XYZ file of C-alpha atoms in Angstrom:
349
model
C -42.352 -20.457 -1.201
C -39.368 -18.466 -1.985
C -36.529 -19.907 -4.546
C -33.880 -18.365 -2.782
C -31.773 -19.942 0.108
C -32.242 -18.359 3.393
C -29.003 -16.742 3.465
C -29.911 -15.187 0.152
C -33.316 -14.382 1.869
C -31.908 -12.346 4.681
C -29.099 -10.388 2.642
C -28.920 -6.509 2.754
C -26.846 -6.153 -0.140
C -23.855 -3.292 -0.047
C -25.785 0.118 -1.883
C -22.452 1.566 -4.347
C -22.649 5.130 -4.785
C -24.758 6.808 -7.734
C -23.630 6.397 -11.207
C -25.461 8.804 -13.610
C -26.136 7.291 -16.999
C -26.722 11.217 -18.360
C -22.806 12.397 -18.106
C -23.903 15.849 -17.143
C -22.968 15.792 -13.210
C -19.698 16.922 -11.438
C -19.243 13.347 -9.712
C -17.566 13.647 -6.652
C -19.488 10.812 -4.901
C -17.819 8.276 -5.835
C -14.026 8.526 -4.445
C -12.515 7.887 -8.153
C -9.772 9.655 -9.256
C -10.731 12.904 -11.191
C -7.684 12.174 -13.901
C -7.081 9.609 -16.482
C -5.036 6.478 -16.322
C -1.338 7.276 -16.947
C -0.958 7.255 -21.132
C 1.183 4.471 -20.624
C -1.783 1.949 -19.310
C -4.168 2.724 -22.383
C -1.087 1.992 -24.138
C -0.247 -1.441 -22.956
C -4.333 -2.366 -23.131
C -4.287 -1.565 -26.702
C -1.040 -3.740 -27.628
C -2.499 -6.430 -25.745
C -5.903 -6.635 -27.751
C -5.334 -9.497 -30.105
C -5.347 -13.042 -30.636
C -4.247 -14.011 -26.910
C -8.077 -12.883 -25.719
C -9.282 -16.396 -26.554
C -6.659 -17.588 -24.426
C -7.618 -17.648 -20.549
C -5.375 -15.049 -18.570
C -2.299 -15.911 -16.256
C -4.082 -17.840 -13.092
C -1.329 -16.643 -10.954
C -0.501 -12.975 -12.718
C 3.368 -13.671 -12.492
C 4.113 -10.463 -14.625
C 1.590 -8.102 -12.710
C 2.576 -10.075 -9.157
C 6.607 -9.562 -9.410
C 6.102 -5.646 -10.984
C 3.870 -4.923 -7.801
C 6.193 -6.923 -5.438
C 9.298 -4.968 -6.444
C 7.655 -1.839 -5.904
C 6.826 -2.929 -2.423
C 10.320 -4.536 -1.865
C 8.539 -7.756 -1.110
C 8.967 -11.328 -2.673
C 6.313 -12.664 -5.274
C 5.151 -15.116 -2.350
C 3.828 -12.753 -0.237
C 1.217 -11.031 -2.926
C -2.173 -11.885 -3.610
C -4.010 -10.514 -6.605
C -7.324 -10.578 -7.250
C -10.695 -8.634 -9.158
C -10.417 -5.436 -7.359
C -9.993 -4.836 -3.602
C -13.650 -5.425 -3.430
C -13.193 -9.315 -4.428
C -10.052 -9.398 -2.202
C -11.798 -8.593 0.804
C -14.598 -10.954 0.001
C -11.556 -13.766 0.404
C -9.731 -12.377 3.379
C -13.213 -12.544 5.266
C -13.499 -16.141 3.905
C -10.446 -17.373 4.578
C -9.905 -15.899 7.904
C -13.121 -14.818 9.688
C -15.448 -17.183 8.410
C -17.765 -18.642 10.646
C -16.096 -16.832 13.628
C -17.404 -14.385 16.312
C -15.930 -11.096 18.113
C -14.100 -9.957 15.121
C -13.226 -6.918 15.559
C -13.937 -3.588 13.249
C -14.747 0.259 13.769
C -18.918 1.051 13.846
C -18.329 3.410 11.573
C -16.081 2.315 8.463
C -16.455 0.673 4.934
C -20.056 -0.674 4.617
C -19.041 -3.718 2.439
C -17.557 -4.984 5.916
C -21.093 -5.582 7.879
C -22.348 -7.271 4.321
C -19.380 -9.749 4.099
C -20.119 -10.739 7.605
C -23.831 -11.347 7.003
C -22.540 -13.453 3.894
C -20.007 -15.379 5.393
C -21.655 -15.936 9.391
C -18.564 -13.581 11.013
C -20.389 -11.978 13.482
C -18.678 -8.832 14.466
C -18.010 -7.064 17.579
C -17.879 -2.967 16.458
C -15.859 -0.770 18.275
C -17.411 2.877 18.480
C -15.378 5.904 17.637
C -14.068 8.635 19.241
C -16.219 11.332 19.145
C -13.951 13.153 16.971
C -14.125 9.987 14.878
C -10.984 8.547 15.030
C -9.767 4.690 16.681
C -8.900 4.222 20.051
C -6.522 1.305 19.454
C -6.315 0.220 23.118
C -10.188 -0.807 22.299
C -8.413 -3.248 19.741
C -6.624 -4.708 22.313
C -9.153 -7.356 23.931
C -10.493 -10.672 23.079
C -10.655 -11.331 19.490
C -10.862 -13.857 16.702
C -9.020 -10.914 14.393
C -8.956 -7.115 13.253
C -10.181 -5.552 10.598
C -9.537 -1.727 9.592
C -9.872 0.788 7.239
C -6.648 3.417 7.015
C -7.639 5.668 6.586
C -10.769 5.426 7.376
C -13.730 5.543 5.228
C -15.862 7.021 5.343
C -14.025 9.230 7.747
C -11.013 10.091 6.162
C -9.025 10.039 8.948
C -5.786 7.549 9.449
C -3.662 6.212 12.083
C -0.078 6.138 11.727
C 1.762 3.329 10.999
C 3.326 3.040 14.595
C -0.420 2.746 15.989
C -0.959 0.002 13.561
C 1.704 -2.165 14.797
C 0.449 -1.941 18.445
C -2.647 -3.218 17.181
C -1.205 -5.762 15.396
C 1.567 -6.936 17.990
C -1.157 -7.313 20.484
C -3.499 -10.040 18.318
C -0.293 -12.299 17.271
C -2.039 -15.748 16.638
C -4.909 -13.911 14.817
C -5.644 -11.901 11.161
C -5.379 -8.722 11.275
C -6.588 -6.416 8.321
C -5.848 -3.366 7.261
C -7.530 -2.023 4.179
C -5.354 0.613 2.542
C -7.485 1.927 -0.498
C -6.938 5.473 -0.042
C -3.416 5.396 1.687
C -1.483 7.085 -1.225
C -3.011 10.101 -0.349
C -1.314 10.989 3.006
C -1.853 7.789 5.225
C 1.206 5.702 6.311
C 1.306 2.166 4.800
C 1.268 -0.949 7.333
C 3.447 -2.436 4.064
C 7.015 -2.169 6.226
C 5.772 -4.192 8.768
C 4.520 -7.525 6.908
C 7.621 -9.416 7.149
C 7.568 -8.562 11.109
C 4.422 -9.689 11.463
C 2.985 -13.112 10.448
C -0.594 -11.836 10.949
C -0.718 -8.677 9.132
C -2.367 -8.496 5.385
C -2.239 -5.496 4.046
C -4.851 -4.764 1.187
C -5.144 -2.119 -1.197
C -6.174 -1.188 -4.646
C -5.490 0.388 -8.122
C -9.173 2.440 -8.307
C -7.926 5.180 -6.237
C -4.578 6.684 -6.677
C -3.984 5.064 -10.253
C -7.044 6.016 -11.757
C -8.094 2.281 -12.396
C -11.855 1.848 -11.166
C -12.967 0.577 -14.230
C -10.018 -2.334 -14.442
C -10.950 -3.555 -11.255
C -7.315 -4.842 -9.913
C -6.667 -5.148 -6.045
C -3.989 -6.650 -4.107
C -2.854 -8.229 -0.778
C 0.253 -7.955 0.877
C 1.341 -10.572 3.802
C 2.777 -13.845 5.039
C 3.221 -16.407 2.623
C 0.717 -18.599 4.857
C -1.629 -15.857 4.609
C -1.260 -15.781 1.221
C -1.404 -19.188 0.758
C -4.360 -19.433 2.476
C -5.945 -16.998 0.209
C -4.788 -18.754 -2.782
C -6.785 -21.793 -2.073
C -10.174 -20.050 -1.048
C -9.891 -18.062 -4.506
C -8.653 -21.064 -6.318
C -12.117 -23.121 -5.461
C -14.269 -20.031 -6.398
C -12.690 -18.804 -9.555
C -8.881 -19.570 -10.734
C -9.005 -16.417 -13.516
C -10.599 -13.370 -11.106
C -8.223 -10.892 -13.481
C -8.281 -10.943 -16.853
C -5.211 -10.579 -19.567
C -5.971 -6.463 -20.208
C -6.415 -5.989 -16.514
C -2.871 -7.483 -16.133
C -1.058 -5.473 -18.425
C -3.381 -2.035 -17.553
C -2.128 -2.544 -14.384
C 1.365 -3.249 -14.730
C 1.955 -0.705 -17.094
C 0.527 1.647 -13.942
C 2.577 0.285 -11.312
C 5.533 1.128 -13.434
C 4.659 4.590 -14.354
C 5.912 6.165 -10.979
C 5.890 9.911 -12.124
C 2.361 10.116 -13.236
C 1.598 8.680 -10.185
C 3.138 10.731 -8.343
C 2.076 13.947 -10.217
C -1.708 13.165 -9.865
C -2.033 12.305 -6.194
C 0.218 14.565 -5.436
C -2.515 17.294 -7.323
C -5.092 15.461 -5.456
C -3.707 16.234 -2.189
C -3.178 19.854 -3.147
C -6.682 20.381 -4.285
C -8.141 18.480 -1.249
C -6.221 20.820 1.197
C -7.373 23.933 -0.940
C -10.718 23.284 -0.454
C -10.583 22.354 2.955
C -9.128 25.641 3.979
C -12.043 27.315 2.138
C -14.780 25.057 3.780
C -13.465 26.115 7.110
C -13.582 30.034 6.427
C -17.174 28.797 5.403
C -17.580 27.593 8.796
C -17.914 23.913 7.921
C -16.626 21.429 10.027
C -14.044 19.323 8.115
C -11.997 16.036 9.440
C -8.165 15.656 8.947
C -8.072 13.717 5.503
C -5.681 11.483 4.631
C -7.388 10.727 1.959
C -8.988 11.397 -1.835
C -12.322 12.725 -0.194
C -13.375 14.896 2.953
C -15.925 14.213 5.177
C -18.177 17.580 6.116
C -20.685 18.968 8.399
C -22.325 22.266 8.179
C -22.974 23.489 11.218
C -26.669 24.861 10.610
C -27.828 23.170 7.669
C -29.116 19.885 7.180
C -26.859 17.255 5.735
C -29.718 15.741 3.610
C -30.634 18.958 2.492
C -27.118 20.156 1.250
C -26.960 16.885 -0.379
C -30.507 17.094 -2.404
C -29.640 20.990 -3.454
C -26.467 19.815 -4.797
C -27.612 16.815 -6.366
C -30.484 19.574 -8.089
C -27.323 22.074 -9.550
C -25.803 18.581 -11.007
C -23.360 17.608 -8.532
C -23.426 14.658 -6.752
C -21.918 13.665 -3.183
C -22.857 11.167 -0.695
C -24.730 10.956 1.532
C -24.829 7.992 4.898
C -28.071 7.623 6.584
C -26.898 6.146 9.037
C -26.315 6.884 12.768
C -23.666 9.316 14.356
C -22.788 10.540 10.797
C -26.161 11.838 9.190
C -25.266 15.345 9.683
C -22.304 14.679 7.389
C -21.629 14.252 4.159
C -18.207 12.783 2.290
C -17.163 14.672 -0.881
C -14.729 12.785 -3.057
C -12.075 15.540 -4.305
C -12.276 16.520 -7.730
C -9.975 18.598 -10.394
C -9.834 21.793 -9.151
C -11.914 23.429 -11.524
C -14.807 21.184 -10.112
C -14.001 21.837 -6.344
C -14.478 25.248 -7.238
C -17.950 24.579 -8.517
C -18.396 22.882 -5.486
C -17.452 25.691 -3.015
C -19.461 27.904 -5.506
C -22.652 25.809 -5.208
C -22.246 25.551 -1.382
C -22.485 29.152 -0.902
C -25.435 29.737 -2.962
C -26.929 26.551 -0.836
């Protein structure tokens, strides 16, 4: 007899993309940021190592929670902070879709999404794609217990605008609806604007991406204050400290470096649009991205293929199994010097 419960028992756990213990590949499989934090957050950690680590961090993260609300020109009431987006999501689901059916959410889209629903009994109601894989919202328009979406969209890359947002949102009043911003900084609109139109808008999004803080694991949710009240209490009976005291000050030392910000995604952008313009003179099929990665098909080779040979000259990019988008693969954008080893390795492929 088995010692786990049966929910345990039927899990398929998320599957995170590679990490090589060796150092020795170009990584661009992972969507991080190919730059370092800004100088100013390994500035702040260090300060901040001393005797206050045998103290338990700020439950509530005042300091980090009013920096990040006045750069959103919100109030402190309407932010949620929590152990990266990751852990954020993991409480939206509970404290909105939990136990509920027909929630709504692309077929093709962040993979931690089917997983929270297994964990938490949603049971979801995916909407298929265009075939040039982007949302039809009018299909988010229909019977619902809520929304969730990726924008843009992962693993396609490809956003709607912020306008095409709100008519999804202004059609579900009464019910949550989701919009996961990870990768917006890098050309998407943000639904942001429109939280204190909408009562059931949250807005989430994360400090891994576009300020170079995977490893700090910080996340945040923008909304309502019921919404975020709501959250509060589902995170307050799991764990009351989700973000610990270097975390706090990493991240609100990033926040308030706004050049460096804007000088590295900014470089992002440029280098993802580079290489994009040379894939297609390769003859590669390439989405419109809005953001830090690109999502690629070559028209005569085998995605699986591509993916093994490059994997074999040390560079790694992933690759979905999965239907409708096996022939593709997404390539997280890297300095430039490694996009051109990319390109380089494609052609001799």
């Amino acid at each position: 007899m088995s010692l786990f419960s049966e929910k345990a028992e039927s899990l398929i756990p998320y599957v995170p993309g590679e990490q090589p213990k060796d150092g020795v590949y170009i990584k661009l499989n992972t969507n991080e940021n190919p730059y370092p934090p800004s100088p100013t957050v390994i500035e702040a950690i260090k300060t901040a190592v001393g005797d206050k680590l045998r103290l338990y961090p700020d439950p509530e993260c005042s300091e980090l929670k009013k920096v990040y609300a006045d750069y959103m020109g919100l109030s402190e009431e309407n932010i949620f902070v929590g152990n990266g987006s990751d852990e954020v999501l993991s409480i939206a689901f509970q404290t909105f879709f939990m136990g509920k059916k027909d929630v709504l959410m692309p077929d093709i889209s962040y993979s931690f999404y089917p997983v929270y629903c297994s964990l938490y009994d949603v049971v979801a109601l995916e909407i298929p794609l265009k075939e040039d894989f982007t949302i039809d919202t009018s299909d988010y328009i229909i019977s619902n217990n809520g929304v969730i979406i990726a924008n843009p969209n992962a693993p396609t890359s490809v956003a709607l605008s912020r306008d095409q947002i709100e008519g999804i949102v202004a059609a579900n009043r009464g019910r949550a609806v989701i919009v996961d911003e990870a990768y917006v900084d890098f050309g998407g609109e943000s639904a942001v604007p429109l939280v204190n139109r909408y009562d059931n808008l949250l807005v989430i999004s994360t400090l891994s991406k576009s300020r170079s803080l995977a490893g700090l694991r910080v996340g945040f949710a923008v909304g309502n204050k019921v919404l975020i009240e709501g959250m509060n209490r589902v995170k307050n009976s799991i764990n009351s400290y989700p973000v610990d005291l270097l975390a706090q000050v990493g991240a609100k030392a990033a926040i308030l470096d706004r050049e460096y910000f804007e000088k590295t995604r900014l470089d992002i952008i440029k280098v993802r649009d580079q290489t994009t313009e040379q894939l297609l003179k390769m003859g590669y099929d390439v989405l419109p991205s809005k953001a830090n990665f690109i999502f690629i098909k070559n028209p005569e080779k085998n995605a699986e293929y591509i993916f093994k040979k490059l994997r074999e000259k040390k560079i790694l990019v992933r690759y979905f199994k999965q239907e409708r988008i096996s022939d593709r693969l997404r390539v997280s954008i890297g300095t430039a010097e490694e996009m051109e080893a990319f390109i380089k390795a494609l052609a001799e492929i």
